XYZ file of C-alpha atoms in Angstrom:
522
model
C 36.491 -45.548 -13.195
C 35.745 -47.986 -11.073
C 35.992 -47.431 -7.362
C 35.198 -50.234 -5.042
C 32.931 -49.677 -2.010
C 33.709 -51.446 1.467
C 32.191 -54.109 2.292
C 28.637 -54.256 4.727
C 29.463 -57.691 6.404
C 31.894 -55.244 9.041
C 30.272 -51.874 10.574
C 33.254 -49.355 11.191
C 30.896 -47.548 13.836
C 29.619 -50.271 16.030
C 28.076 -47.873 18.533
C 25.460 -47.422 15.877
C 23.142 -49.941 16.292
C 22.244 -49.721 12.606
C 19.246 -51.923 11.778
C 19.846 -52.988 8.744
C 16.830 -55.336 6.403
C 18.409 -58.026 4.817
C 15.095 -58.822 2.240
C 15.501 -55.328 1.572
C 19.738 -54.708 0.763
C 18.932 -58.286 -1.182
C 15.780 -56.753 -3.234
C 17.898 -53.914 -3.379
C 21.472 -55.212 -4.759
C 19.337 -57.437 -7.465
C 17.529 -54.074 -8.637
C 21.090 -52.819 -9.004
C 22.546 -55.316 -10.859
C 19.485 -56.200 -13.280
C 20.392 -52.781 -14.683
C 23.709 -52.462 -14.839
C 23.968 -49.750 -12.677
C 22.023 -47.005 -11.784
C 22.523 -43.247 -11.415
C 23.290 -42.331 -7.117
C 20.412 -40.405 -7.210
C 18.138 -43.160 -7.567
C 20.631 -45.537 -5.494
C 19.582 -42.247 -2.845
C 15.834 -42.569 -3.766
C 15.635 -46.579 -3.335
C 17.206 -46.103 0.109
C 15.294 -43.587 1.302
C 11.646 -44.787 -0.084
C 12.254 -48.289 -1.144
C 11.085 -50.755 -3.905
C 7.656 -50.285 -5.187
C 6.403 -49.113 -1.038
C 8.460 -51.476 0.232
C 11.712 -51.272 2.590
C 13.753 -48.088 2.638
C 14.865 -46.060 5.603
C 11.063 -43.462 5.296
C 8.846 -46.686 5.136
C 11.061 -48.253 7.652
C 8.075 -47.658 10.594
C 11.505 -46.348 13.136
C 11.754 -42.734 11.566
C 10.293 -40.303 13.930
C 9.892 -36.440 13.893
C 9.437 -34.460 16.450
C 11.417 -32.744 20.117
C 11.970 -36.223 21.779
C 15.169 -37.225 22.963
C 14.862 -40.349 20.695
C 13.396 -38.757 18.024
C 15.265 -39.071 14.234
C 14.510 -34.951 13.428
C 14.539 -31.866 15.522
C 12.795 -29.484 12.648
C 12.344 -25.678 14.107
C 8.264 -25.823 13.858
C 8.558 -29.460 16.145
C 11.615 -27.138 18.548
C 8.965 -24.182 19.032
C 5.595 -22.960 18.269
C 6.955 -19.116 17.517
C 8.723 -21.054 14.124
C 4.948 -21.164 12.827
C 3.814 -17.885 14.882
C 6.546 -15.859 13.779
C 5.439 -17.359 9.773
C 2.453 -16.402 10.463
C 3.219 -12.247 10.925
C 4.898 -12.608 7.566
C 2.254 -14.065 6.270
C 0.081 -11.797 8.043
C 2.724 -8.319 5.587
C 2.721 -10.714 2.418
C -0.786 -10.368 2.073
C -1.153 -6.608 2.806
C 1.382 -5.922 0.094
C -0.743 -7.862 -2.323
C -3.640 -5.826 -1.658
C -4.876 -7.626 0.968
C -7.357 -10.486 -1.019
C -10.183 -11.925 0.128
C -8.288 -15.209 -1.003
C -5.407 -15.545 -0.064
C -3.753 -19.277 -1.197
C -1.128 -20.368 1.243
C 0.365 -23.755 -0.071
C 2.354 -26.481 2.330
C 4.945 -29.070 0.242
C 6.012 -31.662 2.792
C 4.218 -30.671 6.274
C 5.815 -33.426 8.162
C 3.728 -33.757 11.314
C 1.221 -31.442 10.354
C 2.575 -28.517 13.229
C 4.181 -25.856 11.156
C 0.322 -26.109 9.593
C -0.985 -25.745 12.859
C 0.749 -23.010 14.434
C 0.597 -20.625 11.528
C -3.696 -21.279 11.267
C -4.413 -20.967 15.297
C -1.752 -17.685 15.217
C -3.915 -16.626 12.357
C -7.451 -17.789 14.055
C -6.576 -15.652 16.636
C -4.471 -12.989 16.397
C -5.245 -11.794 12.370
C -8.897 -12.589 11.832
C -8.489 -10.928 8.005
C -6.248 -12.834 6.897
C -7.182 -15.914 8.339
C -10.980 -15.190 6.749
C -9.516 -15.193 3.229
C -7.288 -18.140 4.216
C -6.900 -21.239 1.726
C -4.422 -23.352 3.273
C -3.266 -26.549 1.020
C -0.901 -29.622 1.670
C 1.041 -30.995 -1.185
C 2.370 -34.462 0.564
C 3.630 -37.136 -1.028
C 3.583 -39.585 2.086
C -0.103 -40.972 3.293
C 0.904 -42.071 6.156
C 1.852 -38.302 7.393
C -1.369 -37.294 6.194
C -2.730 -39.014 8.039
C -0.268 -37.877 10.918
C -1.342 -34.165 9.514
C -5.118 -34.766 9.858
C -4.954 -35.798 13.599
C -2.803 -32.193 13.987
C -4.964 -30.622 11.900
C -8.585 -31.690 12.985
C -11.419 -29.561 13.035
C -9.433 -27.132 10.748
C -12.061 -25.980 8.066
C -9.174 -24.376 5.983
C -7.599 -27.165 4.819
C -7.374 -29.454 2.121
C -4.266 -31.998 0.731
C -3.534 -32.946 -2.250
C -1.435 -36.367 -2.545
C 1.186 -35.009 -4.452
C 5.169 -35.082 -4.713
C 6.145 -31.762 -4.773
C 7.851 -31.352 -8.386
C 4.889 -32.288 -9.624
C 3.137 -29.739 -8.584
C -0.641 -30.051 -9.062
C -1.309 -26.442 -9.181
C -1.627 -23.314 -11.271
C -2.572 -19.741 -10.117
C -1.829 -19.948 -6.944
C -2.483 -16.325 -5.712
C -0.728 -16.317 -2.126
C 2.223 -18.551 -0.441
C 4.568 -20.959 -1.703
C 5.847 -22.549 1.660
C 8.473 -25.718 2.615
C 10.347 -26.354 5.748
C 13.228 -28.593 4.710
C 11.784 -30.192 1.733
C 14.216 -29.940 -1.317
C 17.505 -31.178 1.442
C 14.829 -35.007 0.686
C 15.251 -34.721 -2.497
C 17.571 -37.206 -3.920
C 20.921 -35.898 -5.387
C 22.727 -36.268 -8.232
C 26.958 -36.535 -8.051
C 29.431 -35.791 -10.894
C 32.585 -35.003 -11.419
C 33.990 -33.094 -14.066
C 36.602 -34.397 -16.563
C 38.282 -32.709 -19.370
C 35.991 -30.288 -19.017
C 32.719 -32.216 -19.144
C 30.428 -34.045 -16.617
C 30.635 -37.213 -16.152
C 27.677 -39.155 -13.480
C 28.922 -41.131 -10.261
C 27.121 -44.691 -11.017
C 26.159 -47.126 -8.376
C 26.852 -50.703 -9.879
C 27.301 -53.815 -7.981
C 30.259 -56.082 -7.593
C 30.595 -60.060 -7.811
C 30.472 -60.543 -4.031
C 26.884 -58.334 -3.838
C 29.647 -54.797 -2.790
C 27.713 -51.447 -4.004
C 30.752 -49.855 -6.322
C 31.262 -46.407 -8.393
C 31.829 -46.081 -11.461
C 32.027 -42.733 -13.766
C 29.471 -42.645 -16.733
C 27.693 -40.219 -19.185
C 25.056 -37.878 -17.323
C 21.709 -40.067 -16.946
C 18.439 -37.662 -18.822
C 17.651 -36.776 -15.471
C 20.767 -34.743 -14.584
C 21.619 -34.030 -18.740
C 17.593 -32.709 -18.425
C 19.636 -29.541 -16.128
C 22.745 -28.950 -17.542
C 21.572 -26.343 -19.375
C 20.787 -24.121 -15.764
C 23.713 -25.502 -14.475
C 26.063 -24.596 -17.116
C 25.092 -21.040 -16.588
C 25.152 -21.210 -13.124
C 28.236 -23.119 -12.661
C 30.248 -23.324 -16.365
C 31.674 -27.267 -16.178
C 34.529 -26.315 -18.230
C 36.012 -23.373 -16.160
C 36.079 -26.361 -13.171
C 39.283 -27.684 -12.489
C 39.550 -31.838 -13.618
C 38.211 -33.694 -10.809
C 36.191 -31.333 -9.207
C 32.918 -33.472 -7.424
C 30.048 -31.478 -7.436
C 26.501 -32.458 -5.759
C 23.810 -31.405 -8.282
C 20.201 -31.040 -7.334
C 18.404 -31.261 -10.397
C 14.873 -32.627 -8.735
C 15.088 -28.729 -6.835
C 16.340 -27.394 -9.758
C 12.832 -28.834 -11.106
C 11.177 -27.990 -8.285
C 11.668 -24.546 -8.803
C 10.551 -24.120 -12.190
C 7.256 -26.136 -11.194
C 6.864 -23.753 -8.374
C 7.299 -20.764 -11.243
C 4.467 -22.501 -12.820
C 2.205 -22.474 -10.006
C 2.156 -18.913 -8.903
C 0.501 -16.306 -10.548
C 0.937 -13.690 -7.876
C 2.451 -13.451 -4.662
C 5.419 -14.802 -2.877
C 8.155 -17.827 -2.662
C 9.155 -18.784 1.341
C 11.974 -21.715 1.401
C 13.924 -23.258 4.584
C 16.123 -25.530 4.717
C 19.928 -26.360 6.006
C 22.562 -24.891 3.561
C 24.676 -21.959 2.380
C 25.956 -20.989 -1.170
C 28.533 -23.626 -2.801
C 27.408 -26.173 -1.468
C 26.937 -27.682 -4.385
C 30.933 -29.024 -3.929
C 29.715 -30.582 -1.226
C 29.170 -33.994 -0.978
C 26.242 -36.375 0.492
C 26.262 -37.836 3.772
C 24.653 -39.591 6.150
C 22.422 -38.989 9.336
C 22.135 -41.449 12.563
C 20.781 -40.170 16.209
C 21.446 -36.433 14.807
C 25.336 -37.119 13.948
C 26.873 -36.503 10.357
C 28.783 -39.703 8.833
C 30.579 -40.754 5.638
C 28.585 -41.945 2.758
C 30.143 -45.323 2.688
C 27.293 -45.600 5.528
C 24.635 -45.940 3.020
C 26.401 -48.156 0.997
C 27.108 -50.755 3.647
C 23.408 -50.040 5.636
C 20.805 -49.200 2.453
C 17.499 -48.691 4.159
C 18.613 -48.280 7.554
C 20.284 -44.270 7.943
C 19.623 -41.649 6.645
C 20.783 -40.089 3.179
C 20.831 -36.131 2.300
C 22.247 -33.521 0.917
C 23.000 -29.444 2.024
C 20.968 -27.513 -0.347
C 22.588 -24.619 -1.944
C 20.149 -21.562 -2.069
C 21.618 -19.580 -5.007
C 21.395 -22.364 -7.711
C 17.651 -22.580 -6.122
C 17.394 -18.228 -6.627
C 18.614 -18.452 -9.832
C 16.705 -20.794 -11.501
C 13.906 -19.251 -9.969
C 14.944 -15.813 -11.390
C 14.547 -17.974 -14.865
C 10.768 -18.612 -14.542
C 9.606 -15.087 -12.693
C 10.815 -15.685 -8.975
C 12.299 -12.445 -7.989
C 14.913 -12.782 -4.529
C 13.466 -9.614 -2.316
C 16.246 -8.151 -1.212
C 16.595 -6.117 2.029
C 19.291 -5.007 3.890
C 20.168 -8.351 5.755
C 19.720 -10.043 2.620
C 20.194 -8.306 -0.742
C 20.082 -11.736 -2.217
C 16.754 -12.542 -0.909
C 18.610 -14.538 1.490
C 19.034 -14.920 5.092
C 20.128 -17.862 7.728
C 17.493 -19.207 9.343
C 17.868 -16.810 12.521
C 18.090 -13.812 10.650
C 15.038 -13.662 8.986
C 12.988 -15.079 12.613
C 14.459 -12.037 14.135
C 13.379 -9.414 11.111
C 10.055 -11.003 11.389
C 10.099 -9.822 14.956
C 10.460 -13.900 16.981
C 12.411 -11.530 19.513
C 9.855 -8.906 20.141
C 7.208 -11.541 20.479
C 9.365 -13.289 23.597
C 9.123 -10.780 25.257
C 5.317 -11.199 26.001
C 5.812 -14.985 26.532
C 5.204 -15.962 30.135
C 6.327 -19.292 30.138
C 10.030 -19.323 30.319
C 10.749 -22.837 29.568
C 8.901 -22.173 25.855
C 10.947 -18.725 25.681
C 14.134 -20.987 26.116
C 12.768 -23.415 23.352
C 11.885 -19.938 21.404
C 15.151 -18.782 21.663
C 17.199 -22.011 20.199
C 15.537 -21.394 16.817
C 17.980 -17.934 16.941
C 21.048 -19.910 18.623
C 24.136 -22.024 16.767
C 21.639 -25.273 15.754
C 20.316 -23.152 13.257
C 23.362 -21.080 11.886
C 23.797 -23.476 9.003
C 19.677 -23.277 7.732
C 18.860 -20.379 5.691
C 15.060 -19.101 4.800
C 15.269 -17.965 0.610
C 12.342 -15.343 -0.054
C 11.202 -15.145 -3.835
C 8.460 -12.486 -5.261
C 6.597 -13.324 -8.514
C 4.201 -10.056 -9.791
C 0.983 -10.361 -11.649
C 2.448 -8.189 -14.899
C -0.001 -6.803 -17.668
C 1.266 -4.868 -20.787
C 2.040 -1.324 -19.890
C 0.499 1.881 -21.679
C 4.099 2.771 -22.379
C 4.466 -1.280 -24.368
C 6.346 -2.279 -20.341
C 5.425 -5.181 -18.134
C 3.628 -3.434 -14.849
C 2.509 -5.101 -12.099
C -1.079 -4.837 -11.676
C -2.611 -3.408 -8.347
C -4.169 -0.805 -6.981
C -3.244 2.485 -5.690
C -5.743 3.189 -3.042
C -7.853 6.432 -2.652
C -5.714 6.663 0.698
C -3.294 8.936 -1.514
C -5.410 11.537 -1.560
C -4.801 12.039 2.235
C -1.552 14.734 3.007
C 1.242 13.010 4.544
C 2.568 15.026 7.315
C 5.217 17.202 7.871
C 8.267 15.090 6.222
C 6.449 11.616 6.260
C 5.478 9.942 2.556
C 3.505 7.713 0.936
C 5.080 4.810 -0.787
C 4.228 2.428 -3.400
C 5.027 -0.159 -5.701
C 6.116 1.408 -9.317
C 2.812 -1.113 -10.331
C 0.914 1.714 -9.027
C 2.198 3.870 -12.095
C -1.007 3.226 -13.863
C -3.445 4.148 -10.869
C -0.946 7.293 -10.059
C -1.463 8.505 -13.508
C -5.393 7.576 -12.837
C -5.058 9.771 -9.399
C -3.670 12.642 -11.110
C -5.706 13.151 -13.902
C -8.676 13.689 -11.760
C -6.560 16.136 -9.436
C -6.915 13.639 -6.448
C -2.792 14.505 -5.065
C -1.984 16.681 -2.527
C -1.254 20.065 -4.052
C 2.205 20.873 -3.782
C 3.472 17.493 -3.023
C 6.710 15.631 -4.934
C 5.989 12.070 -6.565
C 9.624 10.582 -6.017
C 10.707 6.935 -7.900
C 13.172 5.681 -5.358
C 15.141 2.666 -6.096
C 16.032 0.911 -3.033
C 18.803 -2.229 -4.758
C 20.285 -4.089 -1.797
C 18.100 -2.029 0.751
C 14.395 -2.194 1.458
C 11.917 0.141 4.011
C 12.290 -0.490 7.247
C 9.042 -1.179 9.464
C 8.361 2.321 9.221
C 10.714 4.569 7.847
C 12.698 5.171 4.398
C 17.041 4.978 4.533
C 20.590 5.019 2.168
C 17.825 5.056 -1.343
C 18.091 6.408 -3.992
C 15.831 9.411 -5.964
C 16.052 8.279 -9.593
C 13.399 10.593 -11.332
C 11.045 13.533 -9.732
C 7.659 15.125 -10.557
C 5.358 17.763 -8.341
C 2.032 18.107 -7.792
C 0.370 21.213 -9.172
C -2.358 23.580 -7.368
C -4.755 21.317 -9.795
C -3.653 17.975 -7.883
C -2.140 16.894 -11.287
C 1.499 15.546 -11.632
C 3.959 17.794 -13.285
C 6.271 15.351 -14.817
C 9.863 16.201 -16.412
C 10.253 16.214 -20.091
C 12.868 13.623 -19.719
C 11.501 11.414 -17.188
C 12.633 7.373 -18.008
C 11.727 4.577 -15.022
C 12.298 1.342 -16.340
C 9.778 -1.612 -14.092
C 11.622 -3.299 -11.893
C 11.204 -4.633 -8.394
C 13.446 -2.708 -6.163
C 11.892 0.718 -7.278
C 9.482 2.265 -5.714
C 6.907 5.754 -5.701
C 7.028 7.934 -2.995
C 4.647 10.964 -2.292
C 5.617 13.712 0.223
C 5.989 17.220 0.907
C 9.731 16.790 0.380
C 11.365 18.331 -2.112
C 14.268 16.514 -4.230
C 16.792 18.276 -2.527
C 15.836 17.503 0.487
C 14.808 13.833 -0.345
C 18.711 13.542 -2.097
C 19.905 14.709 1.338
C 17.853 12.684 3.430
C 18.625 9.766 1.956
C 22.353 10.599 1.114
C 22.585 11.151 4.698
C 21.056 8.440 6.204
C 18.279 10.134 7.508
C 14.991 8.169 8.418
C 11.973 9.162 6.197
C 8.842 7.974 8.055
C 5.809 7.074 6.512
C 2.179 7.373 6.653
C 1.070 4.489 4.243
C 2.787 1.319 3.185
C 2.147 -0.787 0.390
C 4.396 -2.584 -2.290
C 5.912 -5.985 -2.108
C 8.968 -5.387 -0.279
C 7.433 -3.399 2.697
C 7.266 -6.576 4.926
C 10.333 -7.677 5.147
C 13.382 -5.470 6.865
C 15.852 -5.742 9.587
C 16.702 -2.519 9.873
C 15.026 -1.692 12.893
């Protein structure tokens, strides 16, 4: 099937004042013609980034990112420094959840002006010295021009290094810490496809005899075919109605696999605009912060931004296949927040109570407003796993000596299930508080509040004898899962179950484990 796209001579939106580069357009037309057509993803890539480094929207020299009225983009870090400050608070909690390692990697991919990195590092240096000392901040950036801008913003910072590379070909391995991005996957070129007779056809861009761009349906290109297996598992093609159009961010799917390979232990924190189901929505063009139809991109390639919403469910499901598990909380059972909800859960509003500058407070409150309702935060975790004594894979971490402290009456010590080997060592040494109970607790869809447990489920329990050893039931069976925790408390099994059933908060004296940092149940 072949369809014409409107000719470029007439501007249907004269108010846009688009800055067309005729030389680049002519080069792009010839590029498409000599190849007999190219996938839409390649057309989008060439329109944005040019040919051989020449031309294209991002090479035009007219793109600006900031907080001024004439800027092309208004990103959250540029809007208020409290975005970076709140992310810094989340990083502190992640660092603590990992046992406060002496080296903590933060890898930011696509760092824009460097504003987010600046605000994170400045906050850690001022308020969280321990993490600042452990911090190793790496920026992965494909634009040399942006690297120069970032170096200026981060001048004098000793713990920052740069890698000139594409994020979807991440040249890093054995990262222990956090992989961070803000509005990155939306910058990846997307494939457009349509379902025909239960199979997927890809939209190619062609050129007619008049030099106008058109569209044609063909069999999937190698890049799209490479993700069809993953795509079919998430979105069965044969079950879709004939004519269903899809926007497939194959590069983002590959990028998520790269993150899984790069991360040894820690978290992936992704901010972007989109929501579940936008795989069914077409890409669009953007000019002066307004959205316009895709055909503007065909008429004025290189003169206007082309983008697409990101489907976080696709990213999450691909991530799970490479060991990146969504971190569940009350408000985000699948590790998926709206961006304002994530910022609130990590203390943005509380932090603003201390801000004396009314203008800064107003800008920061804007991060919680409707401008960001279409933005999401996806939180994923990868645990370092080692074979357990029972053959299961368990998280490798240390149960600290603080377990020997007797929790106050009605309180608890909280640990991740991966600490079972260390718990057994403490039991063998008789180091546990006599008379206390050890409960295995499942918190599916719910994580701890900042200081208490609520509405969880007791899977199994043991009791500590007078000799400090745990007496386990003979039929004990607990499967290692990311949402199962160990709780040491004076509360008996009936007392624990009753309180959890009634939703009564159980405060804990010590917090450890992967999910304790994320909560909105305060």
